[in-house]
Short mmCIF file of C-alpha atoms in Angstrom, two decimals:
data_model
loop_
_atom_site.label_atom_id
_atom_site.label_comp_id
_atom_site.label_asym_id
_atom_site.label_seq_id
_atom_site.Cartn_x
_atom_site.Cartn_y
_atom_site.Cartn_z
CA MET A 1 -1.31 3.13 28.35
CA LYS A 2 -4.63 4.61 27.31
CA ASN A 3 -5.20 7.94 26.63
CA SER A 4 -7.63 10.27 25.01
CA ILE A 5 -6.61 11.08 21.24
CA ASN A 6 -3.64 13.60 20.87
CA LYS A 7 -5.30 17.12 20.98
CA ASN A 8 -2.78 18.04 17.94
CA LEU A 9 -3.21 15.05 15.55
CA TRP A 10 -6.99 15.99 16.04
CA ILE A 11 -6.22 19.78 14.56
CA GLY A 12 -4.10 18.38 12.02
CA ILE A 13 -7.42 16.28 10.90
CA ILE A 14 -10.00 18.92 11.20
CA LEU A 15 -7.20 21.05 8.95
CA ILE A 16 -7.13 18.13 6.59
CA LEU A 17 -11.07 17.59 6.25
CA ILE A 18 -11.76 21.67 5.94
CA THR A 19 -9.23 21.88 2.90
CA SER A 20 -10.17 18.71 1.54
CA CYS A 21 -13.91 18.51 1.76
CA LYS A 22 -15.61 18.18 -1.57
CA LYS A 23 -16.75 21.61 -3.25
CA ASP A 24 -20.50 20.64 -3.62
CA PHE A 25 -20.47 19.67 -0.03
CA LEU A 26 -19.57 22.85 1.24
CA GLU A 27 -21.08 24.97 -1.24
CA VAL A 28 -24.71 22.76 -0.14
CA LYS A 29 -24.03 23.69 3.58
CA PRO A 30 -21.91 27.07 3.58
CA ASN A 31 -23.30 27.13 7.50
CA LYS A 32 -20.84 25.76 9.57
CA ALA A 33 -23.76 24.67 12.14
CA LEU A 34 -24.68 22.15 9.36
CA LEU A 35 -21.61 20.94 7.90
CA VAL A 36 -22.57 17.98 10.11
CA PRO A 37 -23.97 14.58 7.51
CA THR A 38 -26.60 13.52 7.85
CA THR A 39 -28.20 11.73 5.10
CA LEU A 40 -26.48 8.41 3.35
CA SER A 41 -25.48 10.68 -0.13
CA ASP A 42 -23.80 13.04 2.61
CA PHE A 43 -21.61 9.75 4.08
CA ASP A 44 -21.29 8.65 0.91
CA ALA A 45 -19.64 12.04 -0.12
CA LEU A 46 -17.49 11.96 2.41
CA LEU A 47 -16.15 9.29 0.83
CA ASP A 48 -15.23 10.80 -2.22
CA ASN A 49 -12.61 13.24 -0.84
CA ASN A 50 -9.89 11.20 -2.94
CA ALA A 51 -7.17 13.82 -1.68
CA SER A 52 -7.31 12.27 1.54
CA MET A 53 -9.23 8.43 1.40
CA ASN A 54 -7.15 7.53 -1.77
CA ARG A 55 -3.57 8.53 -0.23
CA SER A 56 -1.09 5.66 0.99
CA VAL A 57 2.65 5.99 3.14
CA TYR A 58 5.53 6.63 0.82
CA GLY A 59 7.81 5.71 4.09
CA PRO A 60 7.99 1.94 2.87
CA ILE A 61 9.10 3.35 -0.40
CA VAL A 62 12.02 5.66 0.19
CA ALA A 63 12.80 2.77 2.77
CA SER A 64 12.71 -0.24 0.54
CA ASP A 65 15.73 -1.66 -1.93
CA ASP A 66 13.85 -0.83 -5.01
CA LEU A 67 15.13 3.11 -4.99
CA VAL A 68 19.05 4.35 -4.96
CA ALA A 69 19.93 7.94 -4.43
CA PRO A 70 23.32 9.98 -4.66
CA ASP A 71 24.23 12.12 -1.64
CA ALA A 72 22.81 15.22 -3.33
CA ALA A 73 19.46 14.27 -3.36
CA PHE A 74 19.72 12.19 -0.22
CA ASN A 75 21.22 16.11 1.76
CA ASN A 76 18.69 18.03 0.22
CA ALA A 77 15.55 15.72 1.53
CA SER A 78 13.32 16.32 4.77
CA PHE A 79 14.77 15.22 8.08
CA THR A 80 12.10 12.57 8.01
CA ILE A 81 13.22 11.35 4.53
CA LYS A 82 16.70 10.90 5.30
CA SER A 83 15.37 8.77 8.65
CA ALA A 84 13.01 6.24 6.14
CA TYR A 85 16.21 6.20 3.62
CA SER A 86 18.83 5.51 6.48
CA TRP A 87 16.83 3.24 8.12
CA GLY A 88 16.82 5.36 11.19
CA GLU A 89 20.18 5.63 11.76
CA ILE A 90 20.62 9.29 11.63
CA GLY A 91 17.59 9.35 14.10
CA TYR A 92 13.96 10.58 13.78
CA GLY A 93 12.65 13.81 13.05
CA GLY A 94 9.91 15.43 16.02
CA ASP A 95 7.49 16.04 13.08
CA LEU A 96 3.96 15.05 12.70
CA GLN A 97 4.99 12.59 9.61
CA VAL A 98 2.03 12.80 7.27
CA ASP A 99 1.92 9.21 6.75
CA TRP A 100 0.78 9.03 10.50
CA ILE A 101 -1.47 12.18 10.03
CA TYR A 102 -3.31 11.03 6.96
CA SER A 103 -3.71 7.38 7.70
CA TYR A 104 -5.71 8.25 10.77
CA VAL A 105 -7.64 11.21 8.74
CA GLN A 106 -8.88 8.08 6.54
CA ILE A 107 -9.85 6.17 9.60
CA PHE A 108 -11.44 9.01 11.14
CA TYR A 109 -13.55 9.65 7.90
CA SER A 110 -14.39 5.88 8.05
CA ASN A 111 -15.52 6.24 11.90
CA ILE A 112 -17.28 9.51 10.86
CA VAL A 113 -19.64 7.17 8.22
CA LEU A 114 -19.79 4.03 10.01
CA ASP A 115 -21.68 6.20 13.17
CA GLY A 116 -23.71 8.21 10.92
CA LEU A 117 -24.76 5.38 9.13
CA GLU A 118 -26.02 3.45 12.63
CA LYS A 119 -28.76 6.37 12.53
CA ILE A 120 -30.05 5.71 8.83
CA LYS A 121 -33.27 3.39 8.99
CA GLU A 122 -32.52 2.40 5.45
CA ASN A 123 -30.16 0.33 6.33
CA GLU A 124 -30.95 -2.75 3.97
CA SER A 125 -30.10 -1.33 0.54
CA ILE A 126 -28.08 -1.94 -1.95
CA ALA A 127 -26.41 1.94 -2.14
CA TYR A 128 -26.53 1.21 2.44
CA LYS A 129 -24.66 -1.49 2.70
CA ASN A 130 -21.87 -0.08 -0.35
CA VAL A 131 -21.00 2.89 1.98
CA LYS A 132 -20.92 0.86 4.87
CA GLY A 133 -18.65 -1.84 3.02
CA SER A 134 -16.57 1.15 1.42
CA ALA A 135 -15.84 2.89 4.64
CA LEU A 136 -14.91 -0.74 6.46
CA PHE A 137 -12.48 -0.93 3.50
CA PHE A 138 -10.93 2.49 3.39
CA ARG A 139 -10.78 1.59 7.40
CA ALA A 140 -8.84 -1.48 6.79
CA PHE A 141 -6.54 -0.13 4.29
CA ALA A 142 -5.14 2.56 6.63
CA ALA A 143 -4.62 0.69 9.20
CA SER A 144 -2.49 -2.36 7.36
CA GLN A 145 -0.65 0.95 5.95
CA LEU A 146 0.21 1.62 9.48
CA LEU A 147 0.85 -2.04 9.95
CA MET A 148 3.29 -2.32 6.91
CA SER A 149 4.94 1.42 8.50
CA TYR A 150 5.28 1.21 12.08
CA THR A 151 5.00 -2.51 13.50
CA LEU A 152 6.97 -5.48 13.26
CA ALA A 153 6.33 -8.07 10.79
CA TYR A 154 3.67 -10.40 12.04
CA GLN A 155 4.56 -13.95 13.84
CA LYS A 156 1.97 -16.06 15.06
CA SER A 157 4.37 -17.39 18.39
CA THR A 158 4.63 -13.56 19.14
CA ALA A 159 2.09 -11.35 18.10
CA LEU A 160 -0.10 -11.25 21.41
CA LYS A 161 3.20 -9.54 22.81
CA GLU A 162 4.25 -7.61 19.96
CA LEU A 163 3.34 -3.68 19.98
CA GLY A 164 0.25 -3.23 17.40
CA ILE A 165 -1.23 0.23 16.31
CA PRO A 166 -4.17 2.02 17.77
CA ILE A 167 -7.16 1.33 16.34
CA LEU A 168 -10.00 4.09 16.51
CA LEU A 169 -13.87 2.21 16.43
CA THR A 170 -15.54 5.31 16.66
CA SER A 171 -15.56 9.30 15.95
CA ASP A 172 -15.30 10.70 19.19
CA VAL A 173 -12.81 12.50 19.88
CA ASN A 174 -12.79 11.50 23.70
CA GLN A 175 -12.01 8.21 23.55
CA LYS A 176 -9.44 6.59 24.95
CA TYR A 177 -7.15 4.60 22.95
CA SER A 178 -3.28 1.97 23.33
CA ARG A 179 -1.39 0.39 20.88
CA GLY A 180 -2.25 -3.08 22.31
CA ASN A 181 -0.65 -5.65 20.67
CA LEU A 182 -0.20 -6.79 17.10
CA GLN A 183 -2.55 -9.41 16.81
CA GLN A 184 -5.40 -7.70 18.04
CA SER A 185 -4.70 -4.87 15.24
CA TYR A 186 -4.33 -7.74 12.33
CA ASP A 187 -7.75 -9.04 14.05
CA GLN A 188 -9.19 -5.93 13.65
CA VAL A 189 -8.42 -5.58 10.13
CA ILE A 190 -9.36 -8.87 8.83
CA SER A 191 -12.62 -8.62 10.56
CA ASP A 192 -13.23 -4.89 8.40
CA LEU A 193 -12.41 -6.63 5.04
CA LYS A 194 -14.62 -9.68 5.63
CA GLU A 195 -17.53 -7.31 6.82
CA ALA A 196 -16.71 -4.90 3.76
CA SER A 197 -16.32 -7.95 0.89
CA SER A 198 -20.15 -8.84 2.11
CA LEU A 199 -21.04 -5.58 1.62
CA LEU A 200 -19.29 -3.85 -1.33
CA THR A 201 -21.08 -4.09 -4.99
CA LEU A 202 -19.01 -6.06 -7.45
CA THR A 203 -18.36 -3.29 -9.48
CA SER A 204 -17.75 0.50 -8.38
CA SER A 205 -17.99 3.87 -9.66
CA ASN A 206 -14.57 4.68 -10.72
CA ALA A 207 -11.06 3.10 -9.68
CA TYR A 208 -11.14 5.28 -6.59
CA ARG A 209 -13.66 3.25 -4.42
CA PRO A 210 -13.57 -0.08 -3.75
CA ASN A 211 -15.47 -3.59 -4.60
CA LYS A 212 -16.09 -6.93 -3.87
CA ALA A 213 -12.43 -7.99 -5.55
CA ALA A 214 -10.71 -5.15 -4.36
CA ALA A 215 -11.69 -6.25 -0.73
CA HIS A 216 -10.96 -9.72 -1.13
CA GLY A 217 -7.55 -9.07 -2.59
CA LEU A 218 -6.97 -6.81 0.70
CA LEU A 219 -7.57 -9.48 2.47
CA SER A 220 -5.19 -11.73 0.48
CA ARG A 221 -2.48 -9.24 1.54
CA ILE A 222 -2.75 -9.31 4.51
CA TYR A 223 -2.92 -12.97 5.17
CA LEU A 224 0.04 -13.17 2.97
CA SER A 225 1.66 -10.75 5.49
CA MET A 226 0.88 -13.36 8.22
CA GLY A 227 1.97 -16.35 6.65
CA ASN A 228 -1.42 -17.67 6.68
CA TYR A 229 -1.12 -18.87 2.66
CA GLN A 230 -4.35 -20.99 2.63
CA SER A 231 -6.34 -18.15 3.79
CA ALA A 232 -4.48 -15.32 1.32
CA LEU A 233 -5.11 -18.49 -1.25
CA LEU A 234 -8.38 -18.13 -0.82
CA GLU A 235 -9.23 -14.93 -0.70
CA ALA A 236 -6.77 -14.10 -3.46
CA ASP A 237 -9.01 -17.09 -5.66
CA ASN A 238 -12.20 -15.42 -4.35
CA SER A 239 -11.17 -12.22 -6.04
CA LEU A 240 -9.73 -13.76 -9.44
CA LYS A 241 -13.15 -15.09 -9.69
CA LEU A 242 -14.66 -11.69 -9.94
CA SER A 243 -11.89 -10.03 -11.64
CA SER A 244 -8.79 -11.42 -13.45
CA LYS A 245 -8.04 -9.37 -16.73
CA LEU A 246 -4.35 -8.47 -17.21
CA ILE A 247 -3.08 -5.82 -19.37
CA ASP A 248 -1.38 -6.35 -22.83
CA TYR A 249 1.69 -4.91 -22.95
CA THR A 250 2.19 -5.38 -26.36
CA MET A 251 -0.83 -3.09 -27.27
CA LEU A 252 0.07 -0.15 -24.80
CA THR A 253 1.95 3.11 -26.47
CA LEU A 254 5.29 3.18 -24.29
CA ASN A 255 6.34 6.81 -24.48
CA PRO A 256 9.46 7.88 -23.44
CA LEU A 257 9.68 10.69 -20.81
CA THR A 258 10.17 13.46 -22.31
CA ALA A 259 10.91 17.37 -21.08
CA THR A 260 7.41 17.85 -22.07
CA ASN A 261 5.94 14.38 -21.47
CA PRO A 262 7.67 13.70 -17.63
CA TYR A 263 5.14 11.06 -16.93
CA PRO A 264 3.37 9.42 -19.77
CA LYS A 265 -0.05 8.08 -19.15
CA ILE A 266 0.78 4.59 -19.73
CA PHE A 267 -1.66 3.61 -17.53
CA PRO A 268 -4.94 5.96 -17.36
CA ILE A 269 -6.62 5.25 -14.29
CA ASN A 270 -10.01 4.23 -14.91
CA LEU A 271 -8.70 2.65 -18.08
CA ASN A 272 -6.44 0.08 -16.35
CA PRO A 273 -8.58 -2.88 -16.29
CA GLU A 274 -6.08 -4.33 -13.70
CA VAL A 275 -6.45 -2.23 -11.05
CA LEU A 276 -9.08 -2.86 -8.26
CA PHE A 277 -8.83 0.17 -6.07
CA HIS A 278 -6.68 2.55 -6.52
CA ALA A 279 -4.59 4.21 -3.64
CA GLY A 280 -1.10 6.25 -4.37
CA VAL A 281 1.13 8.71 -2.80
CA GLY A 282 3.53 11.27 -4.41
CA GLN A 283 6.84 12.37 -3.17
CA PRO A 284 9.42 15.02 -4.08
CA PHE A 285 12.33 13.04 -3.06
CA VAL A 286 11.46 9.36 -4.96
CA ASN A 287 10.74 11.51 -7.83
CA ALA A 288 13.71 13.55 -7.83
CA ALA A 289 15.33 13.69 -11.41
CA THR A 290 18.73 12.13 -9.36
CA THR A 291 17.28 9.43 -7.50
CA ALA A 292 16.82 5.80 -9.88
CA VAL A 293 15.66 2.20 -9.76
CA ASN A 294 17.89 -0.13 -8.09
CA PRO A 295 20.27 -1.15 -10.77
CA GLU A 296 19.83 -4.55 -9.37
CA ILE A 297 16.21 -4.63 -10.45
CA VAL A 298 16.87 -2.89 -14.09
CA SER A 299 19.35 -5.87 -14.63
CA ALA A 300 16.66 -8.82 -14.05
CA TYR A 301 14.52 -7.57 -16.63
CA ALA A 302 15.49 -9.83 -19.95
CA ASN A 303 15.80 -8.03 -23.19
CA ASN A 304 12.10 -9.02 -24.50
CA ASP A 305 10.84 -7.80 -21.22
CA LEU A 306 8.12 -5.12 -22.13
CA ARG A 307 7.87 -4.18 -18.16
CA LYS A 308 11.79 -2.64 -18.94
CA ALA A 309 10.44 -0.45 -21.55
CA GLY A 310 7.38 0.28 -19.67
CA MET A 311 8.35 0.68 -16.68
CA LEU A 312 11.78 2.14 -16.73
CA TYR A 313 13.28 5.51 -18.70
CA ASP A 314 16.97 5.02 -19.64
CA ARG A 315 18.96 8.17 -18.35
CA GLY A 316 22.27 6.61 -19.57
CA GLY A 317 25.11 5.81 -17.47
CA GLY A 318 22.72 3.25 -16.08
CA LEU A 319 21.10 5.06 -14.47
CA PHE A 320 17.10 4.04 -14.83
CA THR A 321 13.69 6.03 -13.35
CA PHE A 322 10.75 4.25 -12.37
CA LYS A 323 7.73 5.62 -14.74
CA GLY A 324 5.64 2.73 -14.91
CA ARG A 325 2.78 4.31 -12.11
CA TYR A 326 -0.68 2.88 -12.73
CA SER A 327 -1.72 6.19 -11.52
CA GLY A 328 -0.24 7.84 -14.87
CA SER A 329 1.00 10.64 -13.17
CA THR A 330 3.41 11.64 -10.31
CA VAL A 331 1.21 9.66 -7.79
CA TYR A 332 2.84 6.35 -7.37
CA PHE A 333 -0.19 3.99 -7.03
CA SER A 334 -0.08 1.14 -4.22
CA GLY A 335 -3.39 0.31 -4.23
CA VAL A 336 -4.97 -3.12 -4.76
CA ALA A 337 -4.52 -4.54 -8.80
CA VAL A 338 -5.25 -8.11 -9.73
CA ASN A 339 -1.55 -8.48 -10.87
CA GLU A 340 -0.73 -8.57 -7.13
CA VAL A 341 -3.11 -10.88 -6.49
CA LEU A 342 -2.25 -12.84 -9.53
CA LEU A 343 1.27 -13.73 -7.63
CA THR A 344 -0.17 -13.70 -4.54
CA ARG A 345 -2.01 -16.74 -5.57
CA ALA A 346 1.04 -18.08 -7.33
CA GLU A 347 3.07 -17.88 -3.87
CA CYS A 348 0.80 -19.36 -2.06
CA LEU A 349 -0.10 -22.31 -4.29
CA VAL A 350 3.56 -23.44 -4.79
CA ARG A 351 3.76 -23.10 -0.83
CA SER A 352 0.72 -25.72 -0.36
CA ASN A 353 2.96 -28.14 -2.48
CA LYS A 354 1.20 -27.12 -5.81
CA PRO A 355 3.55 -25.83 -8.01
CA LEU A 356 2.23 -27.14 -11.69
CA GLU A 357 -0.93 -24.26 -10.88
CA ALA A 358 1.93 -21.97 -9.44
CA LEU A 359 3.14 -21.54 -12.71
CA ALA A 360 -0.03 -21.71 -14.92
CA ASP A 361 -0.78 -17.97 -12.63
CA LEU A 362 2.88 -16.93 -13.43
CA ASN A 363 2.52 -18.05 -17.01
CA SER A 364 -0.46 -16.43 -17.27
CA LEU A 365 0.54 -13.10 -16.15
CA LEU A 366 4.39 -13.03 -18.19
CA ILE A 367 2.65 -13.64 -21.21
CA TYR A 368 1.75 -10.26 -21.60
CA ARG A 369 4.64 -9.14 -20.57
CA TYR A 370 6.97 -9.97 -23.33
CA LYS A 371 7.12 -9.17 -26.66
CA THR A 372 4.50 -11.27 -29.24
CA GLY A 373 6.14 -14.47 -29.24
CA ALA A 374 9.15 -14.40 -27.40
CA TYR A 375 7.85 -15.40 -23.75
CA GLN A 376 8.80 -19.01 -23.21
CA PRO A 377 6.48 -20.65 -20.41
CA TYR A 378 7.67 -21.64 -17.13
CA THR A 379 8.12 -25.35 -16.56
CA ILE A 380 8.81 -27.99 -13.62
CA SER A 381 11.31 -29.27 -16.22
CA ASN A 382 13.32 -25.81 -16.69
CA THR A 383 12.56 -24.40 -13.16
CA PRO A 384 14.27 -26.06 -10.45
CA ASN A 385 12.87 -23.43 -7.50
CA VAL A 386 9.10 -22.50 -8.54
CA LEU A 387 9.05 -20.15 -4.93
CA LYS A 388 12.70 -18.40 -5.53
CA LEU A 389 11.13 -17.65 -9.29
CA ILE A 390 7.72 -16.42 -8.57
CA LEU A 391 9.52 -13.85 -5.32
CA ALA A 392 11.50 -12.81 -8.27
CA GLU A 393 8.68 -12.02 -10.59
CA ARG A 394 6.58 -10.23 -7.69
CA ARG A 395 9.69 -8.09 -7.26
CA LYS A 396 9.77 -6.97 -10.95
CA GLU A 397 6.17 -6.43 -11.54
CA LEU A 398 5.82 -4.33 -8.28
CA LEU A 399 8.27 -2.00 -8.34
CA PHE A 400 7.76 0.98 -6.30
CA THR A 401 4.34 0.47 -5.14
CA GLY A 402 5.87 -0.17 -1.14
CA LEU A 403 4.57 -3.77 -1.64
CA ARG A 404 8.88 -4.58 -1.37
CA TRP A 405 9.11 -3.26 2.16
CA LEU A 406 6.05 -5.55 3.24
CA ASP A 407 8.06 -8.69 1.56
CA LEU A 408 11.21 -7.86 2.55
CA LYS A 409 9.60 -7.91 6.34
CA ARG A 410 7.75 -11.42 6.28
CA LEU A 411 10.66 -13.12 4.04
CA ASN A 412 12.89 -12.22 6.22
CA LEU A 413 11.47 -14.34 8.98
CA GLU A 414 12.82 -17.07 6.46
CA PRO A 415 16.32 -17.70 6.53
CA ASP A 416 16.67 -18.77 2.60
CA HIS A 417 14.66 -15.75 1.60
CA ALA A 418 16.28 -12.84 4.06
CA VAL A 419 18.33 -10.11 2.96
CA THR A 420 20.65 -7.59 4.51
CA LEU A 421 20.40 -4.41 3.12
CA THR A 422 23.32 -1.70 3.17
CA ARG A 423 23.56 1.39 1.85
CA THR A 424 26.16 4.30 1.79
CA ILE A 425 25.68 7.60 2.26
CA ASN A 426 27.74 10.58 2.58
CA GLY A 427 30.54 7.95 2.51
CA LYS A 428 29.07 6.03 5.71
CA THR A 429 27.69 2.52 4.80
CA HIS A 430 24.66 1.77 6.77
CA VAL A 431 23.34 -1.49 7.21
CA LEU A 432 19.86 -3.03 8.22
CA LEU A 433 20.19 -6.55 9.24
CA PRO A 434 16.50 -9.03 9.13
CA ASN A 435 14.20 -9.33 11.34
CA SER A 436 16.06 -5.40 12.29
CA ASN A 437 13.42 -2.91 15.01
CA ARG A 438 14.02 -0.65 12.77
CA TYR A 439 12.25 -2.69 10.07
CA ALA A 440 9.26 -0.79 12.26
CA PHE A 441 9.50 3.11 11.66
CA GLN A 442 9.66 5.41 15.20
CA ILE A 443 6.11 6.58 15.80
CA PRO A 444 5.99 10.90 15.57
CA ASP A 445 8.08 12.32 19.27
CA GLU A 446 4.69 13.89 19.36
CA GLU A 447 2.54 11.79 19.20
CA ILE A 448 4.75 9.72 21.72
CA ILE A 449 5.06 12.58 24.17
CA VAL A 450 1.58 13.93 24.29
CA SER A 451 -0.15 10.65 24.05
CA GLY A 452 1.70 8.23 25.93
CA ILE A 453 1.70 5.21 23.91
CA GLU A 454 4.92 3.28 23.68
CA GLN A 455 7.50 4.21 20.92
CA ASN A 456 9.20 1.20 18.88
CA LEU A 457 12.80 0.23 20.13
CA LYS A 458 15.51 1.30 17.89
#
């Protein structure tokens, strides 16, 4: 079914646009009739709205097994959070979830820019190409977040039958849309990122704006989620050729959490060479003092692994708080970074029967994560299962980025790596089986009622 865009969705988008527009843009054009952007500088400024354009989804973090929460924290959470944490077993709320609306805010902003750029004649300049490439990247990033949250894992054999997401390609509020199929959704994201990678500059003005390496890096993530390991390998390699510098954890000041320093800036955004593109989200439930890192992950870190001290705070009693945010704040980083891209390349190499090269990539990362002189490189002779090792290190390295949810979905398609998740909430055990329909969150009831698009199966 195709319908005009949900009126209430647009009301929400407009309110967010009004409250989050750049102050200087509003000051320059205080007259409401003049608020329509017209110049290349105007369109560039729209993309600098960090509060909207660099926001990611929190549902995958809440739903993943990175996090454990006591009953008290769960009982005080919003219904939407309870739904995500219990994998929908307590039902779903009718509120217009912020994950859904903010992703479409990003798409709307991007489309305003792309539509407006068509009217500008200076379309061969480097600045023009970079603004267009940025808008395409932001649209693709938002769509990728929606795919991670609201669709099932990609399978080539079923992608033409599975539901995708509404991909809006114009800012026209009267456009018709439907969910389409999953293949169409992925094809559009790939198309946007390929074009973006050809237009973006090698470097960006700051971490909130994408560059060429970020586009290739995000594209490698998309291909990895599709099980297209050859393309993921190619794009990861393209990204790392442009930017491959890693943080040396031995050079960090691993400040502990304190009452006056609850979020020590171990990884300042613009000083972190690993960040290719910054995006993140803050969530009170995840930040709550009573929630904790899954003990299973904590026990996986070796004593000489500096990630344990750099990313985790020991609260005592076997409870650890995650503090290793690449944002250096309460915001959880979920953008694109070199460490993820390097691990993607390592995984794709071993899946391409190149275990030596895969271990070389893994060793090049881990040498910077251990105490000086403590790391013993992995070799073929001491590593019976290279893929299993790389996946285990990916889990430890990308903690609380939301990517665990994406990995669970794709790896559940492989019996050797499938995981059954369990949680006990208020005395009741909740179970999420591999490939369950509940890996695709329910679309907000409000959207379904007004637009008539199809709901995900429970």
